[in-house]
Coordinates of C-alpha atoms in Angstrom, one line a residue:
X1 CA 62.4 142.9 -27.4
X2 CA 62.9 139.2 -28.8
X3 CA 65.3 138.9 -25.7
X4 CA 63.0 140.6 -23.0
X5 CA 60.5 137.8 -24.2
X6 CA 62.5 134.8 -23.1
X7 CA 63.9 136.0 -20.0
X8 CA 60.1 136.7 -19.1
X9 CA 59.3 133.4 -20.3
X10 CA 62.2 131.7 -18.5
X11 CA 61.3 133.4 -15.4
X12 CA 57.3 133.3 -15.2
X13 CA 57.5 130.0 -15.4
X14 CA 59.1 129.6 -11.6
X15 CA 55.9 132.5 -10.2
X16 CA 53.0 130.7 -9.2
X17 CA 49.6 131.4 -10.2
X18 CA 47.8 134.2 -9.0
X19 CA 44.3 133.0 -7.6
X20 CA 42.9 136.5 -8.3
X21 CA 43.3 135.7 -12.2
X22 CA 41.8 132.4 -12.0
X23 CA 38.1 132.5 -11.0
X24 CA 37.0 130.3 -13.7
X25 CA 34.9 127.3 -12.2
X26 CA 31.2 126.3 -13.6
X27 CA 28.8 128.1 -12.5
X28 CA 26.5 125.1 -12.2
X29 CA 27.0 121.1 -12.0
X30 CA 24.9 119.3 -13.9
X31 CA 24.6 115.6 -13.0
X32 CA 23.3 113.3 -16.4
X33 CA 24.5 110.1 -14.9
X34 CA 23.0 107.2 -16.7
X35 CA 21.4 109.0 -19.4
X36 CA 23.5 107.8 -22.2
X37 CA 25.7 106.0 -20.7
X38 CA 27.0 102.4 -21.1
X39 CA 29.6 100.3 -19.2
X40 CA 31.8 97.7 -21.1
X41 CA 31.6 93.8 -19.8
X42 CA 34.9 94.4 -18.8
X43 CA 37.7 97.3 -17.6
X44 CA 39.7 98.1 -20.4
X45 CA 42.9 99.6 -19.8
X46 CA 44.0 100.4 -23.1
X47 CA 41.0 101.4 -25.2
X48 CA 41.2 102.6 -28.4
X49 CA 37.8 104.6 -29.6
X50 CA 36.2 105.1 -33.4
X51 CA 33.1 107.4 -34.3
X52 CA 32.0 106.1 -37.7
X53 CA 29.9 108.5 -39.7
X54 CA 26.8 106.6 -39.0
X55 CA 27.1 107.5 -35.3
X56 CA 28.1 103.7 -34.4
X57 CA 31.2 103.7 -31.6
X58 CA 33.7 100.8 -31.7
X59 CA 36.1 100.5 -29.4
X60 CA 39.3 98.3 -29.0
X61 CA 40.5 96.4 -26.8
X62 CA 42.1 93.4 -25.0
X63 CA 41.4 90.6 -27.9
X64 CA 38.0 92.4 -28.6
X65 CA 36.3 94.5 -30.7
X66 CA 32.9 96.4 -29.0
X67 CA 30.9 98.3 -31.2
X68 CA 27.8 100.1 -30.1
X69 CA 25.0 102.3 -31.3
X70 CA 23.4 103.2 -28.0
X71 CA 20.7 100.7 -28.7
X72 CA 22.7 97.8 -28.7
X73 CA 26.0 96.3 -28.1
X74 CA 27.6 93.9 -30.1
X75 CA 30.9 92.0 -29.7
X76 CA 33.9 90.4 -31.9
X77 CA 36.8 88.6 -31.0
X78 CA 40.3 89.7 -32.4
X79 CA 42.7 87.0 -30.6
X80 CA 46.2 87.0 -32.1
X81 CA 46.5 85.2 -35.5
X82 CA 50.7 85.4 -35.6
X83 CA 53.3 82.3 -36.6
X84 CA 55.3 83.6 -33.2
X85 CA 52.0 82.6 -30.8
X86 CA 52.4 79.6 -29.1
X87 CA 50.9 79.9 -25.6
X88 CA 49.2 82.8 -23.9
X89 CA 49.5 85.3 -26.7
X90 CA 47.6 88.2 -26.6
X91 CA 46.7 90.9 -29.4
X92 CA 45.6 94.6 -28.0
X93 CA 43.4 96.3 -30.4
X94 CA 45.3 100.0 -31.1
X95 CA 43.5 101.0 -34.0
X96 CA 40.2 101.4 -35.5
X97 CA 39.4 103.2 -38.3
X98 CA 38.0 103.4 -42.1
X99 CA 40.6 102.2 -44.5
X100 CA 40.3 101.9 -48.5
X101 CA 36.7 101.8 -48.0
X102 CA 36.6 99.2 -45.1
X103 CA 36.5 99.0 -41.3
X104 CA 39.8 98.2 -40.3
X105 CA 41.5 97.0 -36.7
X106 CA 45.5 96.6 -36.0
X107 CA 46.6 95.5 -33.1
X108 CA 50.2 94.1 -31.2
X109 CA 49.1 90.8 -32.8
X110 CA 51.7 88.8 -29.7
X111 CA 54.6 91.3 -31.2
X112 CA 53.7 91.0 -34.7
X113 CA 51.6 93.6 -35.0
X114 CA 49.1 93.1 -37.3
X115 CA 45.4 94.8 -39.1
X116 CA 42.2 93.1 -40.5
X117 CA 39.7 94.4 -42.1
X118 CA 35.5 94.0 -41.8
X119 CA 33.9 91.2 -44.8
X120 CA 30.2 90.9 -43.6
X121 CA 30.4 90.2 -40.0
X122 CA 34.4 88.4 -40.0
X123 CA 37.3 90.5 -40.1
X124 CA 40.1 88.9 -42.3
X125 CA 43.9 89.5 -42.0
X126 CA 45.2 92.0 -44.5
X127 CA 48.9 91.2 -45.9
X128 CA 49.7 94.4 -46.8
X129 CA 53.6 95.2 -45.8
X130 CA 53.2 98.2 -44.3
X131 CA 50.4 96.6 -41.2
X132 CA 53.5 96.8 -38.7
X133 CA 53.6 100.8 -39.5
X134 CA 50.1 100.9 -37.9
X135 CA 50.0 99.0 -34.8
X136 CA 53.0 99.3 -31.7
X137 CA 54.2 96.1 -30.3
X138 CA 52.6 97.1 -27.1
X139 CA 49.8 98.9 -26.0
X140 CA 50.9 102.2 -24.6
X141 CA 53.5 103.3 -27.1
X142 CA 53.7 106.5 -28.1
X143 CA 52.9 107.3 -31.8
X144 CA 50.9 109.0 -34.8
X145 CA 48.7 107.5 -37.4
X146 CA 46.9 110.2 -39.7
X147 CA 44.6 109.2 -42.5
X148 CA 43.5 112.0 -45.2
X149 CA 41.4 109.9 -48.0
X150 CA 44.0 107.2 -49.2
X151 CA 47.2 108.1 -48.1
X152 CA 48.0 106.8 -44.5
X153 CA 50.9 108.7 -42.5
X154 CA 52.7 106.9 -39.1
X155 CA 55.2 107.3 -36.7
X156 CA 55.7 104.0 -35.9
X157 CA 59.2 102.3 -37.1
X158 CA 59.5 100.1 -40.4
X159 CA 60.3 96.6 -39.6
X160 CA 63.5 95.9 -41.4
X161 CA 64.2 92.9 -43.9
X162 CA 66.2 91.4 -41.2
X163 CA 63.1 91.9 -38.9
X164 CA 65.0 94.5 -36.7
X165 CA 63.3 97.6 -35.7
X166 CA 64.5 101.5 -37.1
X167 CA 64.3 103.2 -34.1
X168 CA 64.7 106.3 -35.2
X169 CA 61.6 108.5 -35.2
X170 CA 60.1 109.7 -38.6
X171 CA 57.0 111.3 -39.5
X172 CA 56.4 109.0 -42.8
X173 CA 53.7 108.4 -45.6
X174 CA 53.3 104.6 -45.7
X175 CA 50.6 104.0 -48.1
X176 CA 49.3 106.3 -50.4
X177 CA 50.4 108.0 -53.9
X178 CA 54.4 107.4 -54.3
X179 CA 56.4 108.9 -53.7
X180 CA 56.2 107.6 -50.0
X181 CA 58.3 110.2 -48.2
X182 CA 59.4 111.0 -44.5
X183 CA 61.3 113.2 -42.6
X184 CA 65.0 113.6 -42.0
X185 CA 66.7 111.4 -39.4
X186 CA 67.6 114.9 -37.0
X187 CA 63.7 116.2 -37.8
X188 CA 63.1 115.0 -34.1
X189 CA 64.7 115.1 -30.8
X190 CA 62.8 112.5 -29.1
X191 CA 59.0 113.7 -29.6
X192 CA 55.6 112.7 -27.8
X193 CA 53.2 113.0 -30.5
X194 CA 50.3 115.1 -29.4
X195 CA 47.7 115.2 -32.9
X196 CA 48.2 115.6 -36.3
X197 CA 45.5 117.1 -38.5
X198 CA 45.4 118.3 -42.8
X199 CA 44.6 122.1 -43.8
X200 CA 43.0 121.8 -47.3
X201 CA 43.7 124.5 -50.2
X202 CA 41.5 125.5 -53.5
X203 CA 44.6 124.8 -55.2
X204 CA 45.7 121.4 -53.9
X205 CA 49.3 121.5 -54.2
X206 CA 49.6 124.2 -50.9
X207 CA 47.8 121.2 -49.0
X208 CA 49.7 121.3 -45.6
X209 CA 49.7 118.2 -42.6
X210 CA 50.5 120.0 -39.0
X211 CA 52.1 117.8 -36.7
X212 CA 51.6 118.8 -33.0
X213 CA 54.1 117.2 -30.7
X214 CA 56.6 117.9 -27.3
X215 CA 60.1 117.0 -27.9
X216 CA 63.8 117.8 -25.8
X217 CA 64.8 120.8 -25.9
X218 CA 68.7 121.3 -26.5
X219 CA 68.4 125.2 -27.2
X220 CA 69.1 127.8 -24.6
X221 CA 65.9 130.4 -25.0
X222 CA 63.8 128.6 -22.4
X223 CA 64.7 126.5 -19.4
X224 CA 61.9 124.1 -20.3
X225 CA 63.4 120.9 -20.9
X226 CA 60.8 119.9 -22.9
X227 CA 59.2 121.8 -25.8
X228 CA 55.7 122.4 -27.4
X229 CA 56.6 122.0 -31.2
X230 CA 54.4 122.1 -34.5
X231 CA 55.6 121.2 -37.6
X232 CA 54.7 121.4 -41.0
X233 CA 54.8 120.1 -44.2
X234 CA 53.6 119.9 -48.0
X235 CA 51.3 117.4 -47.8
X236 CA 51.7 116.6 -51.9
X237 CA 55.6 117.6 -52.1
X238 CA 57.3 115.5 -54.7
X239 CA 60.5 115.2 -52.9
X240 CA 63.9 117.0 -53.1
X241 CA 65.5 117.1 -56.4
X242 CA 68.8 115.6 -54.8
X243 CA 69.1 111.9 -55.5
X244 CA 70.0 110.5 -52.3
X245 CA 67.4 112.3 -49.9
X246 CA 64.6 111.8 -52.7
X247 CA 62.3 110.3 -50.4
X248 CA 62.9 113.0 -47.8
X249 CA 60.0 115.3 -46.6
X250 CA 61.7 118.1 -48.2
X251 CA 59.2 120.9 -46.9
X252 CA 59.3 120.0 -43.3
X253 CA 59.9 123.0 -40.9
X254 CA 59.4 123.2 -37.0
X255 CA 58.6 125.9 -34.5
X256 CA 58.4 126.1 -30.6
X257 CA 54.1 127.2 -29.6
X258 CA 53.5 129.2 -26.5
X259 CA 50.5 129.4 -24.5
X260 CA 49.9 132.0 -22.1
X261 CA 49.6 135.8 -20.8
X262 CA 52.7 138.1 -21.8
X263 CA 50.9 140.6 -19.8
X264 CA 50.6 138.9 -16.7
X265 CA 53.7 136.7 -17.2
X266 CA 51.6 133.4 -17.0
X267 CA 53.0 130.4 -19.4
X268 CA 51.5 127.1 -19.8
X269 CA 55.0 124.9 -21.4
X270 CA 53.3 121.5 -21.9
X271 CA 51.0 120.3 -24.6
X272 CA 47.8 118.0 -23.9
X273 CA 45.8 117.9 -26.8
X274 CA 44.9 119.7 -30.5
X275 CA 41.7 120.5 -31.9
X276 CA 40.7 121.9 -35.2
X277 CA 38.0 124.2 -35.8
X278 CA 37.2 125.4 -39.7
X279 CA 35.0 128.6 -40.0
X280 CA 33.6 130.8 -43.1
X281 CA 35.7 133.1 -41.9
X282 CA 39.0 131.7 -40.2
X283 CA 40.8 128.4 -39.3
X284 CA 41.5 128.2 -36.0
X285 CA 43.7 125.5 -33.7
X286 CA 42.9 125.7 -30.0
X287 CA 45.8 124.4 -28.0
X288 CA 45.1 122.5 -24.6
X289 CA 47.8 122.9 -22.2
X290 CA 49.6 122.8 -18.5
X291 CA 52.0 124.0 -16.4
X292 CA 54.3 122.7 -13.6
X293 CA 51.4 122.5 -11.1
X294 CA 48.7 120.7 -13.5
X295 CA 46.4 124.0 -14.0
X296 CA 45.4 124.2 -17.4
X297 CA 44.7 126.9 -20.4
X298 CA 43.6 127.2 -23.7
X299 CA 45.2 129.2 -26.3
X300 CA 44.0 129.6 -30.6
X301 CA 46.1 130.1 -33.2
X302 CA 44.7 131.1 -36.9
X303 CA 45.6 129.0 -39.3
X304 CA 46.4 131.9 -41.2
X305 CA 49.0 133.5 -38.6
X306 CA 50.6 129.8 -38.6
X307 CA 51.0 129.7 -42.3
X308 CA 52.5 133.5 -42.5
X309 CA 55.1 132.4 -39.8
X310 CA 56.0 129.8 -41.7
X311 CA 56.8 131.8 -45.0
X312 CA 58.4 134.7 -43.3
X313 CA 60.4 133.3 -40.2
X314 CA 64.2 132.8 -40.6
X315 CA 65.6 129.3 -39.7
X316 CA 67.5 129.3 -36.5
X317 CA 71.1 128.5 -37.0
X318 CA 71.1 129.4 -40.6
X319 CA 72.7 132.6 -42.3
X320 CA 71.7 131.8 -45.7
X321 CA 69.3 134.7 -47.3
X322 CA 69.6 134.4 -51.4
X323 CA 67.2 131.2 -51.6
X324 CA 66.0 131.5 -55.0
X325 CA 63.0 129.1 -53.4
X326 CA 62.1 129.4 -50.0
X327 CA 62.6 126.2 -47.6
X328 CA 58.9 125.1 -47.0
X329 CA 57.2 126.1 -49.8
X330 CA 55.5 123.9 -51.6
X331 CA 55.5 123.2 -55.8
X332 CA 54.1 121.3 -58.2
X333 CA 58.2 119.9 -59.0
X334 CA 61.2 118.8 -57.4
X335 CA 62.3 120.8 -54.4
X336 CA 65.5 122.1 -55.9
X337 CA 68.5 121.2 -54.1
X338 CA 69.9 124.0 -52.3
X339 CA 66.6 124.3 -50.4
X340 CA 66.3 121.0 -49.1
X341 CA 69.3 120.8 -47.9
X342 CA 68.8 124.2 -45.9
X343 CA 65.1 122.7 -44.5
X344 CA 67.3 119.6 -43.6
X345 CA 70.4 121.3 -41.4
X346 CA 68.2 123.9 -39.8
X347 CA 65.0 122.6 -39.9
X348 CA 63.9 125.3 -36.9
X349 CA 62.4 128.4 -37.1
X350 CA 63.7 131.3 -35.1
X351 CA 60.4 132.7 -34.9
X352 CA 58.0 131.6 -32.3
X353 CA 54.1 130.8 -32.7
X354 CA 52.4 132.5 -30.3
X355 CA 48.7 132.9 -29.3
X356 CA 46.2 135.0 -30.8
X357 CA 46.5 138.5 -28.7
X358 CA 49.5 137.2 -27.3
X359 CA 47.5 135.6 -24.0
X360 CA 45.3 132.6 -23.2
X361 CA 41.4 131.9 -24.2
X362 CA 41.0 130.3 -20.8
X363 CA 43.2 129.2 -17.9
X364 CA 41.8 127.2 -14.8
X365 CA 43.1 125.6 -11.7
X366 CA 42.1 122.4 -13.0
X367 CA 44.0 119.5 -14.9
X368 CA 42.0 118.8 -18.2
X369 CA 43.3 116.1 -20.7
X370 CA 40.9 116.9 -23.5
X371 CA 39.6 119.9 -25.7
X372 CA 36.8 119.9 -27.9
X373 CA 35.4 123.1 -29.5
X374 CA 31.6 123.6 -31.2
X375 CA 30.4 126.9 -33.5
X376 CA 27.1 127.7 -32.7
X377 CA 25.4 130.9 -34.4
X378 CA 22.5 132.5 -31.2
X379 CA 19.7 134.7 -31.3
X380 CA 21.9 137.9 -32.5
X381 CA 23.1 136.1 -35.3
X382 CA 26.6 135.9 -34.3
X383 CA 28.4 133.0 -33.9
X384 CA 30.5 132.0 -30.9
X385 CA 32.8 128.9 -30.2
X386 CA 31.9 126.6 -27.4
X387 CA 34.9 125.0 -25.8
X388 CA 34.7 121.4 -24.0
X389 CA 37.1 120.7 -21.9
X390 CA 37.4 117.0 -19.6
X391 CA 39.5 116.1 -16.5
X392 CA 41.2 113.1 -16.4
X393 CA 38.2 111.1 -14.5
X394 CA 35.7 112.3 -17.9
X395 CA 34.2 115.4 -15.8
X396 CA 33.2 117.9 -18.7
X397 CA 33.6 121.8 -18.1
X398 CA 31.5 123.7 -20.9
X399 CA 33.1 127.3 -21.7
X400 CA 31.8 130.0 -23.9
X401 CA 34.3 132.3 -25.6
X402 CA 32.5 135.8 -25.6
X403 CA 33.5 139.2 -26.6
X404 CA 33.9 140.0 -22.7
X405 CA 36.1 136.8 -22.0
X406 CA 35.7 133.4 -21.8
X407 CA 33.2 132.2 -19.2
X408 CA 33.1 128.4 -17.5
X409 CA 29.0 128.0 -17.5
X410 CA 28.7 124.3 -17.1
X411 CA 30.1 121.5 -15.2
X412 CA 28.5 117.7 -16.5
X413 CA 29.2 115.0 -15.1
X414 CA 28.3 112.2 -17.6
X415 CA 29.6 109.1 -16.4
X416 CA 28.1 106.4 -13.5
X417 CA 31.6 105.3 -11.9
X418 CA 34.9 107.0 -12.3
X419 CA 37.4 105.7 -14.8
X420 CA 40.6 106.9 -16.8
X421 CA 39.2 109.4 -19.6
X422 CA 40.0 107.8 -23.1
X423 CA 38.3 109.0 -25.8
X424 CA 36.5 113.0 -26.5
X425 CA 35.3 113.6 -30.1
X426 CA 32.4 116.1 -31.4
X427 CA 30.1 115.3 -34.1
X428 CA 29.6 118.8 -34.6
X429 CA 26.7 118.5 -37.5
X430 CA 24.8 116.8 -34.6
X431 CA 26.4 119.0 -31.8
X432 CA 26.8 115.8 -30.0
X433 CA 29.7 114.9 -27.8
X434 CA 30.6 111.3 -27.6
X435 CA 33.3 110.2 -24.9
X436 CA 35.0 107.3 -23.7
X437 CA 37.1 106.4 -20.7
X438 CA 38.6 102.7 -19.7
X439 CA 35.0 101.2 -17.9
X440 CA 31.8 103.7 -19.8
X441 CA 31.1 105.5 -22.9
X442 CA 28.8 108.6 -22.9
X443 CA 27.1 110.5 -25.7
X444 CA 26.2 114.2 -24.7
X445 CA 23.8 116.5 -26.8
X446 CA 26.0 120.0 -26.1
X447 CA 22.3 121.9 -26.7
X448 CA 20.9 120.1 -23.6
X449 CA 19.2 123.0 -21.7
X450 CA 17.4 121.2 -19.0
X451 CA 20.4 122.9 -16.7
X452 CA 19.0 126.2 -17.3
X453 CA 15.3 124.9 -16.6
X454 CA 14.0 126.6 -13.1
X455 CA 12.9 130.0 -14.8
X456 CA 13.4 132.7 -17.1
X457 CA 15.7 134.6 -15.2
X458 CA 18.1 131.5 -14.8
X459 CA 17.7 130.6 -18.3
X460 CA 18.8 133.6 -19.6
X461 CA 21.5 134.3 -17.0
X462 CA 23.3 131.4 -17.9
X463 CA 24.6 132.9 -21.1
X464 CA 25.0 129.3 -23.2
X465 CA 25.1 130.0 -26.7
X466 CA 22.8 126.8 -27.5
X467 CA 20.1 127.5 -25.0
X468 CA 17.3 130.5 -24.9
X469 CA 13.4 130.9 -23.0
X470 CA 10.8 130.2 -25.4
X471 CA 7.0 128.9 -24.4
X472 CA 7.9 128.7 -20.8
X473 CA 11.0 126.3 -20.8
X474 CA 14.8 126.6 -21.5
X475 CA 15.2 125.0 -25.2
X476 CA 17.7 124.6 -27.9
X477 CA 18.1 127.0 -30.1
X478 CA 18.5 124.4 -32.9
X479 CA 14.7 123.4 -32.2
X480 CA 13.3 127.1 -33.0
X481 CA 13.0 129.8 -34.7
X482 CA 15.9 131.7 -32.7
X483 CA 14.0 135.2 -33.2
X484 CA 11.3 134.2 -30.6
X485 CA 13.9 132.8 -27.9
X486 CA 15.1 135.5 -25.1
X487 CA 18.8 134.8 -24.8
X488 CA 21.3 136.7 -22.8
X489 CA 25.0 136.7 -24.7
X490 CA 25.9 140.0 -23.2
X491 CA 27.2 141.2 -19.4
X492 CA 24.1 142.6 -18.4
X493 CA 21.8 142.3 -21.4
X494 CA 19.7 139.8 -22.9
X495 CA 17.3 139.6 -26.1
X496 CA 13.5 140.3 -26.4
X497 CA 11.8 139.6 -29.1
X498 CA 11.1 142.3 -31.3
X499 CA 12.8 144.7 -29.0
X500 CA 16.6 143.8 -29.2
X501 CA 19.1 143.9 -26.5
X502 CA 17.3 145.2 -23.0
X503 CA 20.0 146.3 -20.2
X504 CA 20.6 146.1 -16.8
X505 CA 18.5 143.2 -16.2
X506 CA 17.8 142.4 -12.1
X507 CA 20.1 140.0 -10.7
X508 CA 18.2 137.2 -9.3
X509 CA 19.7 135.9 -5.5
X510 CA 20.6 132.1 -6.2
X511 CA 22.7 129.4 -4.8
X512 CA 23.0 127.4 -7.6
X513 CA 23.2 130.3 -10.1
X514 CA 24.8 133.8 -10.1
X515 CA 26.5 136.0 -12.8
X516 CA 30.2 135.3 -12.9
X517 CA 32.1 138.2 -12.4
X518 CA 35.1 136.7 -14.8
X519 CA 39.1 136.7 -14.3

């Protein structure tokens, strides 16, 4: 069966997309041009975006800092402050972020890549030893930082004491509780990084970091030359208990993800982007990803389902069974030896991770860079995820995940002139959306119902999770008491107050708005 499975993946991936399966585009556009939107003084090419936890968006760029709160704008200059500068040097800002308590920026720094960090209104030049570790030496390098309280991970190389670059890629802790570890020198076979993200335990020491990334693929299973990989690790390992590799990530295993349809034989090979969603009830990663001819699908994965893989998939290549410890598993000691160095030669699993149901949440024919997803609890007191997805010019596509299938409700078009999408993060105790591309930032309140707003029947056709009819407008379910709101989650069906779910409701003849028949 194993087999059958990657001959149909190797195949599927040369059939082209049936239209018939792929009726998924909004049912509505919704212009909000202008409504809270800025445009920076100036283009910037390589922007780097951070959402502080008072709201406030700062954004990097050429030799400047911007920071706004959508009531005002304000500016500071980060010109290069290196021993190297002589004439024309420049510094591109390629982090900001909260550090040790303090706003911090790292940027090329003229190719001495450099951070500072916020006193009062200056920023002053931090001398720690690791800085190189968190800037590139140009702007559009591909790497990882990840920041979980103290401890600061990157993929960037260590300046040697000769001032020579490692340029081998490692996944490594560079500030932090010792010991600072990092992954094997064969861990990677020339990876994109994609996201990185921390699943926290009751019991601290099963902490786990999941590195999302593409890398070559020298395997024969697929004919993809590149792979969709996630790693993981113990996030508080001590190390292996063999001197020499003491500072190795000890616990670091790999598997090959797999978006797509085993039913219909549609695959989607190529990672774009991560996102995270915790629930009461289950973790859950939604995968953004594409295929050959840039259409795009979403698959989830439980967090639960990725951790069981992990503890019960053999490791490809290997034939050893009588582990007293388990490579991957974390402890409280040492790794002991035997089992790091069975993590280190095959650190692959045979097993594959693939999607919940084995097929996709959502597939369109459109090419989206960015996923977002929002948990919103409606008037029949379930909840349902809200998936966000954004083209590469910052057009947003809202999709509801219902019990019936996913369904594309919303297109939003947020942004006054067209620019190179950036930046997509969700504040999701606000259910805002705030996004950024190289010319305009745009905040977005996801339980905007002014869509919906011509009349009942429209309101409660549209089937958005946020929105319901109440005193003779289309509002937010976040603003009342959701028993009084009529709200249609179900094909067919909506909610009356006191009555419950009424059937077979009259479709209403629209041009702007019909019921959406699905996939």
């Amino acid at each position: 069966m194993k087999l059958f499975r990657h001959i149909l993946l190797n195949v599927s991936l040369l059939i082209p997309i049936s239209l018939a399966n792929m009726r998924m585009d909004p049912r509505l556009t919704h212009p909000v041009k202008g409504k809270w939107s800025f445009s920076l003084p100036k283009e910037e090419a390589n922007a780097v975006f951070y959402l502080s936890e008072n709201h406030s968006l700062y954004i990097g760029g050429e030799q400047i800092l911007y920071n706004f709160n959508f009531e005002r704008m304000k500016n500071y200059t980060m010109e290069a402050d290196s021993e190297y500068c002589q004439e024309k040097c420049k510094n591109d800002v390629t982090f900001v972020g909260q550090l040790s308590g303090k706003l911090t920026v790292c940027g090329t720094n003229a190719d001495d890549p450099g951070c500072w960090a916020m006193d009062g209104e200056k920023f002053l030049k931090l001398k720690y030893p690791w800085a190189e570790q968190m800037a590139p030496r140009t702007p559009v390098a591909n790497y990882n930082i990840l920041i979980s309280g103290n401890q600061v991970y990157s993929t960037l190389p260590r300046i040697t004491n000769n001032g020579g670059s490692m340029k081998k890629v490692l996944f490594r802790k560079i500030h932090g509780e010792k010991p600072l570890l990092y992954t094997g020198d064969k861990f990677f076979r020339y990876p994109e990084f994609v996201k990185s993200l921390v699943v926290e335990k009751e019991d601290k020491v099963q902490n786990k970091i999941l590195l999302f990334f593409t890398e070559d693929n020298d395997e024969t299973r697929t004919v993809e030359k590149r792979l969709a990989m996630v790693a993981q690790l113990c996030k508080e390992e001590s190390g292996s208990a063999k001197p020499n590799t003491r500072n190795v990530f000890s616990t670091a295993l790999k598997s090959h993800m797999i978006c797509g349809n085993q039913l219909t034989g549609q695959y989607y090979p190529h990672l774009q982007d991560i996102y995270y969603v915790q629930r009461k009830s289950k973790n859950v990663i939604y995968g953004l990803f594409k295929n050959a001819w840039n259409h795009s699908a979403v698959c989830s994965y439980e967090v639960e389902h990725i951790e069981h893989l992990f503890n019960t998939s053999s490791l490809l290549g290997s034939s050893q069974k009588d582990l007293r410890i388990r490579p991957g598993t974390c402890l409280e000691t040492l790794t002991p030896e035997e089992t790091s160095e069975e993590a280190s030669s095959y650190p692959e699993l045979t097993d594959w991770l693939w999607p919940s149901a084995n097929r996709t949440v959502f597939q369109n024919l459109e090419n989206y860079r960015k996923i977002v997803v929002d948990v919103i609890t409606t008037v029949n007191q379930e909840t349902y995820s809200v998936i966000i997805l954004a083209t590469d010019d910052g057009t947003v596509h809202k999709v509801v995940e219902l019990k019936d299938g996913a369904l594309n409700i919303l297109k939003v078009i947020p942004f006054k002139h067209k620019g190179r999408l950036q930046f997509m993060e969700l504040d999701p105790k606000e259910h805002m959306l705030y996004m950024g591309t190289t010319r305009e930032i745009s905040r977005l309140s996801l339980d905007d119902c002014s869509a919906y707003s011509t009349s009942c029947m429209d309101c409660i056709q549209a089937r958005d999770p946020f929105c319901g009819w109440i005193d003779g407008k289309c509002d937010s379910v976040l603003k009342h008491n959701s028993s009084m709101l009529l709200q249609n989650l179900k094909q067919n069906a909506y909610m009356q107050p006191g009555k419950g779910v009424i059937n077979n409701v009259p479709k209403r003849k629209s041009a702007s708005i019909h019921r959406d028949t699905g996939v």
